[in-house]
Every structure is written in C-alpha cells, then in structure tokens.
Amino acid sequence: MAADLDVVNLFIIAGGTLAIPILAFVASFLLWPSALIRVYYWYWRRTLGLQVRYADCGGYRFCFASRGKPGMRPSILMLHGFSAHKDTWLTVVKYLPKHLHIVCVDMPGHEGTTRTNTEDYSIQGQVRRIHQFVETVRLNRKPFHVVGTSMGGNVAGVYAACYPSEICSITLICPDGIRHPCETKFDNHMQDLEHSNYTLNIPLIPTTPEEMEDMFRLCSHVRFKIPQQILQGLVDVRQPHNTFYEEVFMEIVGETSRYALQEHLHLIAAPLQVIWGKKDQVVDVSGAAVIAEVLPGCRVDLLENCGHSVVMERPCRTAKLILEFIILQQGARGGAKKAS
C-alpha cells in the first residue's frame, strides 16, 4: 500500500513539474506574447551558437550577435532591413557552416544599438556608423564579405563603394536604393503617402495585428499562417519604437537616400551578387537588371515564388547561394595569385 502511494505521489510530482512550464507557455502565449517572442529569439541564438555582444566607441554602443572566429574564409557582416534587427538573420545562419565567422549587427538606432538623431539614419549616416562598428571590432583586419537586405542592401552597397579596400565581395538581397523601372504595390502606397503629406499610416509600420498581417502579405509571397496572439505580440514589441521607425523611414525615402545605391554603383569594385524574389511587391525585381547594366560582371540569382522577405521565405536557398558565391570568389582570387 505504501509503495502504491509512493508511485501515486511520484506521478503527482512529475505531472506538476510538467504542468508548470506548460502553464507558463500558455499564459505567455495568451497574456504576454511579446515575451514569448523574445524567448524564441534567445532560444534560437543559443541553439545556433550565436552570442550577443556590445562594442562601445566614443559613447556610442553597437549591439551585435556573432559566431565563430576569422579563418580561411572571409568574415561575413550581415546588415538587416528597415525596422528589423540582428535576429532577422537567424533563419539564414542556421544553414551556414559553423566554422564561418558571422557578425549580425543591429543597424543604427535599431534594437540594442544606440539611438541618436536623424543624421545617423540616412543611408550615408548608417554607412558611417557601420564603418565605425567595423573599425571598433576590427572586422577590417582583412577584407570581409558584406550581406545586406532591403535598407541594409542599400547601406551594404554604398559601404562597398565608400570603403573598397575593406570588402572582398558583396551580396545584396532585394536592395533598396534603385530606380526600378516597374512599379510595385508599395510604390502605389508611397504615392498615396506623398499625396497625403505622410498623414496616412506607413504600411511598414503596423500598429494593429491586422496591419501587421497586411505588412506580411506585402513583404512575403509565401502566406504564413500566424496566430492572432503572435501578431499582437509582434505589434507590442514594435509599438514603443514606432516614432523612431517613422524618423528612419522619412530619412531613407528622402532625396539624399532614396537612390543612394544606384548613385554609388559605378564605384563598387568588389565582386557582387544580387539575390531577388521575383514576386517582390516592395522593391521590384526589375532593379536587378538595373544593377547588372551598370555592373555587367555581377551574379544575379532570381528566386521563384518568393517576395521581398527572401531571408524569411527562402533561408536555406539564400544561405547556399551566399556560400557558393564566397567560395567561387575565393577560388578566383587564389587562381589569380597563382597565375601572377
């Protein structure tokens, strides 16, 4: 009888132990979905071996996640898009070899990087800050590969043009900053915004779960089924930063930033790779042809059934293309050295 009671008690204790995390998860999902999202990113960084670090320079602090150490392959610096953060790249990092040295930095003012003033939020301002970061962490001890998506692609391209000796190769993913010949759904939104003198809501700055869902539809060709609670959590995470996002948005669509990449294309000397989703509704895929016309030696990879959020929609393919390009360029440099 005593043994039976012990077994019953054991089951009660085991059940209680299991129930606590389950109840905590359910409570977080229903009451604090934003906390659940933060835990999700923390878990995946830990699983993928990425460590969050900080770099201070003259009172300015950069937040970044990194994995690995500089080695035979070039280090990879990854620049995210507008209103995103370093964890945007987790889906791609998952498919990159663990021995590669990878650095994912929060762009100026985003997430854990210092928020200052609008001078730092223009494309040229972001380039200056990213160069400050590169020098602070000594990433430019030897030429590195830079990857940028959307706004980050604009910054990456201008960076390569301004600091050619630091860059061995570049990958631009659906980069902003190009006068693309064909209009997109987002271009139509931009016209409405301009006509309203920017009094209408900006589609890339959602304030409700419904607007968040609309943003996903705009940015992604693949239709992700996201629970309402998670959409609310995403809104809750972003809401305190919306005024900042508005400031950044106004800077990057301003006269000096909107076509910054195109104006600097002719100065890019490093081998260039362009990856673009054919169904991009934010920055039209015709921009790839514009880049190829100025830089005919660039490699262009267009992805079927993929929109603007290439990193989210096709992470495995994106990682494979980036790695192939880096290895190809390294082989070409090695061959050139032997020939000389």
Coordinates of C-alpha atoms in Angstrom, one line a residue, residues 12 36 64 71 102 155 178 197 213 225 236 333:
I12 CA 1.6 13.8 -9.0
L36 CA 7.3 34.6 -25.8
F64 CA 25.6 42.5 -32.4
G71 CA 39.6 31.9 -40.5
I102 CA 29.5 35.6 -38.8
V155 CA 23.8 50.5 -46.9
I178 CA 17.5 51.6 -57.0
N197 CA 1.8 64.6 -46.9
E213 CA -0.8 40.8 -41.2
K225 CA -0.3 31.3 -41.0
D236 CA 3.6 45.0 -28.8
R333 CA 41.4 35.1 -56.2

